Coordinates of C-alpha atoms and ligand atoms in Angstrom, one line a residue:
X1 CA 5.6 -26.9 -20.5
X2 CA 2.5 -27.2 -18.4
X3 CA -1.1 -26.8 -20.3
X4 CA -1.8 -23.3 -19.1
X5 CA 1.4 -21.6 -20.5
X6 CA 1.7 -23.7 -23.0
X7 CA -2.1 -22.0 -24.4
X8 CA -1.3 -18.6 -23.4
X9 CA 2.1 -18.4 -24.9
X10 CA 0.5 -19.8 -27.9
X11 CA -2.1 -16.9 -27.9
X12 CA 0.2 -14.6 -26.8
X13 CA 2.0 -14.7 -29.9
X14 CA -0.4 -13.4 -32.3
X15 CA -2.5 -11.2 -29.5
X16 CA 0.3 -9.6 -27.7
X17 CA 0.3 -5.9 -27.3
X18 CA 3.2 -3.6 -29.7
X19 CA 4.7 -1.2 -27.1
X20 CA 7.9 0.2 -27.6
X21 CA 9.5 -1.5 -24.7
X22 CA 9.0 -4.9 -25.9
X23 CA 11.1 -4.4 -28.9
X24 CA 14.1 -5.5 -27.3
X25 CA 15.0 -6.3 -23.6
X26 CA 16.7 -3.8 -22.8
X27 CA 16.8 -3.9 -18.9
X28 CA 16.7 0.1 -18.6
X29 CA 13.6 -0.1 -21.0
X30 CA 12.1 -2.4 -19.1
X31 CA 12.1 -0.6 -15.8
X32 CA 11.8 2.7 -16.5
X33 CA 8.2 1.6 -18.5
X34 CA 7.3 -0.6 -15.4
X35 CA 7.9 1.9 -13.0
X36 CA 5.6 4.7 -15.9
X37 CA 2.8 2.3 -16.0
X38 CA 2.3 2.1 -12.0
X39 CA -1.0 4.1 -11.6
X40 CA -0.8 5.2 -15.6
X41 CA -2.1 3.9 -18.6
X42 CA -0.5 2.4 -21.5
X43 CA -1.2 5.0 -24.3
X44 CA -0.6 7.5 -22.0
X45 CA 2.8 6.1 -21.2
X46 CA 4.0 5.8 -24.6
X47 CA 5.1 8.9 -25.7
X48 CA 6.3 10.0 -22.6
X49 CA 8.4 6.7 -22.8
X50 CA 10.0 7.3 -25.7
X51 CA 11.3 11.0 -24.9
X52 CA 12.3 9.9 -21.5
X53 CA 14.5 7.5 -23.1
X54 CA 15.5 9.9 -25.9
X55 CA 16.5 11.9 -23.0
X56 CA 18.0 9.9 -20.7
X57 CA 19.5 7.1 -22.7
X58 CA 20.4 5.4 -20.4
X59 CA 21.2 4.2 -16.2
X60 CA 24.0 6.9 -16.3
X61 CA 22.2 9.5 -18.1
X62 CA 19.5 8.9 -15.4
X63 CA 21.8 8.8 -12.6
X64 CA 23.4 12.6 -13.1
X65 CA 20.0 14.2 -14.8
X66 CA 19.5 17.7 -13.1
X67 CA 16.8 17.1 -11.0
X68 CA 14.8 19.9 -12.5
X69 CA 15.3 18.9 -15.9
X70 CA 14.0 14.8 -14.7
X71 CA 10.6 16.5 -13.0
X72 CA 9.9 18.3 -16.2
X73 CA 10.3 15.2 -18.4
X74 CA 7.8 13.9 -16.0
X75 CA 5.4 16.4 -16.0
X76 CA 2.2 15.4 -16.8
X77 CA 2.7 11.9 -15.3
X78 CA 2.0 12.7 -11.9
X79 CA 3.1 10.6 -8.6
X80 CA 6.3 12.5 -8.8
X81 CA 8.1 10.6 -6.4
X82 CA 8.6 7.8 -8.9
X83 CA 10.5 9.4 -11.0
X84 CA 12.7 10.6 -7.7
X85 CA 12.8 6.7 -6.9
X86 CA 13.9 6.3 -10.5
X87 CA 16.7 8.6 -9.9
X88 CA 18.0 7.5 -6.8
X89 CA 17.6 4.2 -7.7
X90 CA 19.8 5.1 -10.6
X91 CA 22.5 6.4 -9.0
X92 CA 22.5 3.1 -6.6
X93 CA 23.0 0.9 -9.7
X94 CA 25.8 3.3 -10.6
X95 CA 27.2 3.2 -7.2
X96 CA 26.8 -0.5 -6.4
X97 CA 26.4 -2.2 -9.7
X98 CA 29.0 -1.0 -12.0
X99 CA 26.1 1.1 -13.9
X100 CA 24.2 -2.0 -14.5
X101 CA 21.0 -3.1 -13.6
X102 CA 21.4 -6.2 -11.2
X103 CA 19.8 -9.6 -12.9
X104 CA 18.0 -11.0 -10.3
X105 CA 14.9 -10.6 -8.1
X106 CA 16.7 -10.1 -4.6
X107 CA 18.9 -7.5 -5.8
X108 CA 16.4 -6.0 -7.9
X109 CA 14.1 -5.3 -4.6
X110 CA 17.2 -3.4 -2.7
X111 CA 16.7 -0.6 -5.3
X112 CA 14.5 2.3 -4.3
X113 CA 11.0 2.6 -5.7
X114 CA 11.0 -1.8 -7.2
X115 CA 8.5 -3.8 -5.5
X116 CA 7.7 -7.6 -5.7
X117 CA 5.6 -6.9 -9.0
X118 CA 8.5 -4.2 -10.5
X119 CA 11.0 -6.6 -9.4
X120 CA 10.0 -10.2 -10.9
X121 CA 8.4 -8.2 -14.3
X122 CA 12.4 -6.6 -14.6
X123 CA 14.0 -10.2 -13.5
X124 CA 12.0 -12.4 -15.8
X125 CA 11.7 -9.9 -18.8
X126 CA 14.8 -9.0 -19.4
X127 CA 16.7 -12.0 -17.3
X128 CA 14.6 -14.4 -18.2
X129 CA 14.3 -15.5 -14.3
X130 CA 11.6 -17.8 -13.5
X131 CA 9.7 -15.2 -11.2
X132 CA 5.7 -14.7 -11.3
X133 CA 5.2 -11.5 -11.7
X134 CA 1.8 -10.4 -9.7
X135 CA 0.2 -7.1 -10.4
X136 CA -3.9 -6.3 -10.6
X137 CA -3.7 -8.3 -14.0
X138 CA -2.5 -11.4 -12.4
X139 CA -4.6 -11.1 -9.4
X140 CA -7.5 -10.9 -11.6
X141 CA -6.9 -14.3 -14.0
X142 CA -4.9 -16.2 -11.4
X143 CA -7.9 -16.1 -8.7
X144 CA -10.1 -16.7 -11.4
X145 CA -8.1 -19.3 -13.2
X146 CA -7.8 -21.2 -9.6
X147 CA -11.2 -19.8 -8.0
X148 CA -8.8 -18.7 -5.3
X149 CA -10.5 -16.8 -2.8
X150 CA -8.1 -15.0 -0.8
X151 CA -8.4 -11.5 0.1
X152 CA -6.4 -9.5 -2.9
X153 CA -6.0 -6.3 -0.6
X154 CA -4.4 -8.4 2.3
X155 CA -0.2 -7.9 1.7
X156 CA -0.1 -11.9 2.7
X157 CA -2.1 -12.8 -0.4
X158 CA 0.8 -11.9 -2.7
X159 CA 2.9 -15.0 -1.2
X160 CA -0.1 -17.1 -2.7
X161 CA -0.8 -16.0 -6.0
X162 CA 3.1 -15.6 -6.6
X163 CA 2.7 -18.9 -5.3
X164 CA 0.0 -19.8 -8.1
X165 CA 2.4 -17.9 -11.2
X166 CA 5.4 -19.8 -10.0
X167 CA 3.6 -23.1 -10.5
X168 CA 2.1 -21.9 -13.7
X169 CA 5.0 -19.8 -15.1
X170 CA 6.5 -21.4 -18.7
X171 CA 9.9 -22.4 -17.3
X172 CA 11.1 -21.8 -20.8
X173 CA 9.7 -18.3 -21.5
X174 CA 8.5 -16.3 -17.9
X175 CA 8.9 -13.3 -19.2
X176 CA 7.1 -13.8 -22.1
X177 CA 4.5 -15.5 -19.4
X178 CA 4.3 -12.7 -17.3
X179 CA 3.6 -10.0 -20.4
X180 CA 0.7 -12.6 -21.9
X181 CA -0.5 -12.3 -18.2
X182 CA -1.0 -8.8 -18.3
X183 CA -2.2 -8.5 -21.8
X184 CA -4.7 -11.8 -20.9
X185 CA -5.8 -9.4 -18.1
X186 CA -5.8 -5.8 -20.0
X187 CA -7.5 -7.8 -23.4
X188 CA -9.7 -10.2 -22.9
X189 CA -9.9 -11.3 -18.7
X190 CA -11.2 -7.8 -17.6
X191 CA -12.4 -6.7 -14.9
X192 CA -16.2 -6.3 -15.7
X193 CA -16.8 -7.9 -18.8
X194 CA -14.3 -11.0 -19.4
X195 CA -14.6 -12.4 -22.4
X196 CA -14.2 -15.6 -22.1
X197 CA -15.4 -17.3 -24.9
X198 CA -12.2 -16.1 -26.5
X199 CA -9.8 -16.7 -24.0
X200 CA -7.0 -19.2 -24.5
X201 CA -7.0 -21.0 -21.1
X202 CA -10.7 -20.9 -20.7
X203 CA -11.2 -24.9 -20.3
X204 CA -8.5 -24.8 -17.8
X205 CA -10.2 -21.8 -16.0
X206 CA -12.7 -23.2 -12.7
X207 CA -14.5 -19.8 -12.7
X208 CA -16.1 -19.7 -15.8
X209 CA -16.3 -23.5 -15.8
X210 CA -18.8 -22.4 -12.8
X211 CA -19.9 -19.3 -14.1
X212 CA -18.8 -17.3 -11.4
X213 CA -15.9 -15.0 -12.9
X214 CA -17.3 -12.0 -11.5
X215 CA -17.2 -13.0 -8.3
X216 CA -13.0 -12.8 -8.4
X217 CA -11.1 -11.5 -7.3
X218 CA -12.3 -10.9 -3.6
X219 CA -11.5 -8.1 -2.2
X220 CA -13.3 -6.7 0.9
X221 CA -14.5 -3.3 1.1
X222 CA -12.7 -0.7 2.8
X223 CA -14.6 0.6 5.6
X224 CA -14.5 4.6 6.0
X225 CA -13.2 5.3 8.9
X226 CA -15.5 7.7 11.3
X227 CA -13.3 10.4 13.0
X228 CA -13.6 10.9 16.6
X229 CA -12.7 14.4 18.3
X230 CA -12.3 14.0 21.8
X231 CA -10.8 16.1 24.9
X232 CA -8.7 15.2 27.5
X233 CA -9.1 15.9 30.5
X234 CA -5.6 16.7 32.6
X235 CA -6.4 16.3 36.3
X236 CA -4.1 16.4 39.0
X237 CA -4.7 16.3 43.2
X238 CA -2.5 17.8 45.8
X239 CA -0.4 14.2 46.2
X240 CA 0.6 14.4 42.4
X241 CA -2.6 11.8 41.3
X242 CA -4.3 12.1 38.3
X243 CA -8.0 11.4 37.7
X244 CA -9.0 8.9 35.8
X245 CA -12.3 7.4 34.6
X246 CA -13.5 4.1 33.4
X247 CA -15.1 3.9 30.2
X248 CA -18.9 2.5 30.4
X249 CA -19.4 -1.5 29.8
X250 CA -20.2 -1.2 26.1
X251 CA -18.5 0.6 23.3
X252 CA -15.0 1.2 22.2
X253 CA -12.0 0.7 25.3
X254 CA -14.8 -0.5 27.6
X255 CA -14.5 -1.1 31.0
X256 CA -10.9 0.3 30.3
X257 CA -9.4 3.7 32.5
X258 CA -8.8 7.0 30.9
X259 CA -8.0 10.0 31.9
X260 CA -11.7 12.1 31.3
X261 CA -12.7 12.1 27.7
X262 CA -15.4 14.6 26.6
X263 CA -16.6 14.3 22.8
X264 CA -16.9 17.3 20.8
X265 CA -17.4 18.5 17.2
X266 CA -14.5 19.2 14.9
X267 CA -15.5 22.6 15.2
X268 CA -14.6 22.9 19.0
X269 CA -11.8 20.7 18.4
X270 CA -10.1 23.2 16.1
X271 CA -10.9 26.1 18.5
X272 CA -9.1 24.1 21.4
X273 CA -6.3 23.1 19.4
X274 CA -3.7 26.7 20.2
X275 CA -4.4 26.1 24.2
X276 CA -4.0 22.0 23.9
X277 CA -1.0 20.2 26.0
X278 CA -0.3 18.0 23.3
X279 CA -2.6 16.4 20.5
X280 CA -2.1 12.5 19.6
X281 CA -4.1 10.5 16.7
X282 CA -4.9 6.6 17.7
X283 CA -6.2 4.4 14.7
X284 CA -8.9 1.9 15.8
X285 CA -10.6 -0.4 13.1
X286 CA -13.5 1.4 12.5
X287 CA -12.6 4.9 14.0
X288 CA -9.7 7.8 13.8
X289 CA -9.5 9.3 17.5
X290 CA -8.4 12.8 17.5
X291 CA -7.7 13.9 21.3
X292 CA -6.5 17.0 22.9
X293 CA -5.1 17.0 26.6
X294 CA -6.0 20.5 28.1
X295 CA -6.2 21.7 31.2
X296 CA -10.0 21.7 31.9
X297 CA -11.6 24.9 32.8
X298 CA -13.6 23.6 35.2
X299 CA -14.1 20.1 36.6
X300 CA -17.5 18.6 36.9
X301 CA -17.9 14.6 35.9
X302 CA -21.1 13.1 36.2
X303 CA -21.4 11.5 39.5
X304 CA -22.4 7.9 37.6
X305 CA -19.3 7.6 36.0
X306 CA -16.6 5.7 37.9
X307 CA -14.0 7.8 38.8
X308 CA -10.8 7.6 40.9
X309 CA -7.5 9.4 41.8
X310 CA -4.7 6.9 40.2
X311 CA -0.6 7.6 40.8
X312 CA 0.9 6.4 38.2
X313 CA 2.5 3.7 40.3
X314 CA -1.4 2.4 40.4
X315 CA -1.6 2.0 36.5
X316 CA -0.4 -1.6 36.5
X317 CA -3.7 -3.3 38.4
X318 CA -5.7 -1.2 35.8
X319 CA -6.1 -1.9 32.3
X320 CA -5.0 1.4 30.6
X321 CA -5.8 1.1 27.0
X322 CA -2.7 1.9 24.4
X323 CA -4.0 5.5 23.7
X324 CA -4.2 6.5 27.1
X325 CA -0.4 5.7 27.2
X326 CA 0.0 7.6 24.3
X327 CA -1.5 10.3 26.5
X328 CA 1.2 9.8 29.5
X329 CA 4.3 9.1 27.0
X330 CA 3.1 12.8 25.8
X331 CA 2.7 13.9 28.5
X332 CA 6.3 13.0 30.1
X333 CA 8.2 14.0 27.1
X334 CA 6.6 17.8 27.2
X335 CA 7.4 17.9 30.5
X336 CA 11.0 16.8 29.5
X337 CA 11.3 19.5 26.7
X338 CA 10.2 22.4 28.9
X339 CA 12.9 21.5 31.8
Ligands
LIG1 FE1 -10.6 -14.8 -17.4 FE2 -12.7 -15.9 -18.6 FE3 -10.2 -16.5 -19.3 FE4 -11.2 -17.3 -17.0 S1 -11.9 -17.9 -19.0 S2 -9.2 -16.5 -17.4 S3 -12.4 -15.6 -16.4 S4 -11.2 -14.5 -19.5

């Protein structure tokens, strides 16, 4: 067994956490407290743990629970669609698995509501499957452990710490592993205040050999997006063209040919909303358009602005940005409707 399991194994054994799904591995137990701890915390989880099981003893008991009776057991727990996912998931093993939960990985992810993380914590707890199991914990000592600086909220950084566990991972014990992991991460490795000088792997850990544990794991801040209310503008000549206008030099789409956009507040936005053609939503990195096409009252541009009469055969020698198709695709499938 390599140094770093070897250590935390070792530490595990006296430091390890006493939750009631750890007293045996029981497969059921074992999911059904994975999928409770998503977004809740331990001690809240236990007691509503053990009456869950107390009332549904089991994958078949789970499987034809009156739905009713299943969101009441969950009360309190909130996210109520995991305990739906729990269900349908449920009647899946029922279905497909001969009322058993499947032992592996791959066939744990076809079932609704299991991740990665759900899926190699089930597989290597209770079928002792060599599988890293990467949740916030693991993210947390295994970018430390490594100094690895990839991006935690990217989805591609999972490959690389589950690359990291699976080098790491006790080939002996992994489930075992996996639980020191998150009790490593929930005890001593936290988030603000590691304390290292207790820690069982701390010789073999490069951050706090450099004193920078704090500055793992990296994750970028999210940028608020600013929303954008604009209008439309729905033009058309007597030879069927519409009129377009190209966006200024500088600033979001520009140089690119739209059909007239006016910015507004959200106020007017609302107020426009009941007379609108159609309303589409494009997501830009920084910004949320929200555009209404309308008929314009009245049609006055500013003579500065570079406008032009465009049939839609023209589109192809302009560049028409992806939310001024949006626009058109709308546009065409009203039309279609009210044939
Ligand atoms: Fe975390 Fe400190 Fe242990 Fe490194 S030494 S794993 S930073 S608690």
């Amino acid at each position: 067994m390599n140094e770093f399991a070897q250590q935390l194994l070792t530490w595990y054994l006296t430091n390890q956490r006493h939750l009631p799904w750890r007293e045996n591995k029981n497969p059921y137990y074992v999911w059904i407290s994975e999928i409770m701890l998503q977004q809740t915390q331990v001690t809240t989880v236990i007691p509503y743990f053990l009456s869950f099981i107390h009332q549904f003893p089991d994958v078949e008991s789970l499987a034809h629970a009156d739905e009713a009776v299943l969101m009441k057991a969950w009360e309190g727990l909130g996210y109520y669609s995991r305990a739906r996912n729990l269900q349908a998931a449920a009647k899946q093993i029922v279905c497909d698995y001969q009322g058993k939960l499947p032992k592996c990985r791959t066939e744990l992810l076809k079932l609704k509501g299991i991740g990665p993380y759900t899926a190699s914590a089930i597989a290597s707890i209770a079928f002792d499957e060599i599988t890293a199991a990467i949740d916030g914990n693991a993210f947390r000592v295994f970018s430390r452990v490594k100094m690895e600086a990839s991006d935690i909220g990217e989805s591609k950084s999972r490959l690389i710490f589950e690359k990291i566990g699976d080098t790491l991972i006790s080939r002996t014990s992994p489930g075992d592993f996996n639980q020191a992991i998150m009790d490593l991460g929930a005890q001593l490795c936290t988030p603000k205040q590691p304390v290292c000088e207790y820690c069982p792997v701390a010789k073999l850990c490069l951050s706090y050999q450099y004193g920078v544990q704090l500055e793992f794991p990296k994750k970028a801040k999210k940028i608020k997006k600013k929303d954008v209310y604009l209008l439309a503008d729905l033009v058309i000549n007597e030879e069927g063209k519409f009129l377009f206008e190209q966006r200024s030099k500088s600033g979001v789409l520009k140089d690119m040919w739209t059909f007239p956009l006016t910015e507004v507040t959200q106020q007017v936005y609302q107020e426009r909303k009941s007379t609108a053609l159609l309303e589409v939503k494009h997501v830009f990195t920084h910004l949320n358009w929200y555009i209404l096409l309308q008929i314009p009252p009245e049609v006055v541009r500013e003579s500065s602005k570079a406008a032009r009469w465009l049939a839609l055969d023209d589109l192809s020698s302009y560049p028409i940005p992806k939310v001024q198709h949006k626009l058109l695709q709308g546009l065409s499938s009203d039309i279609r409707k009210n044939q």
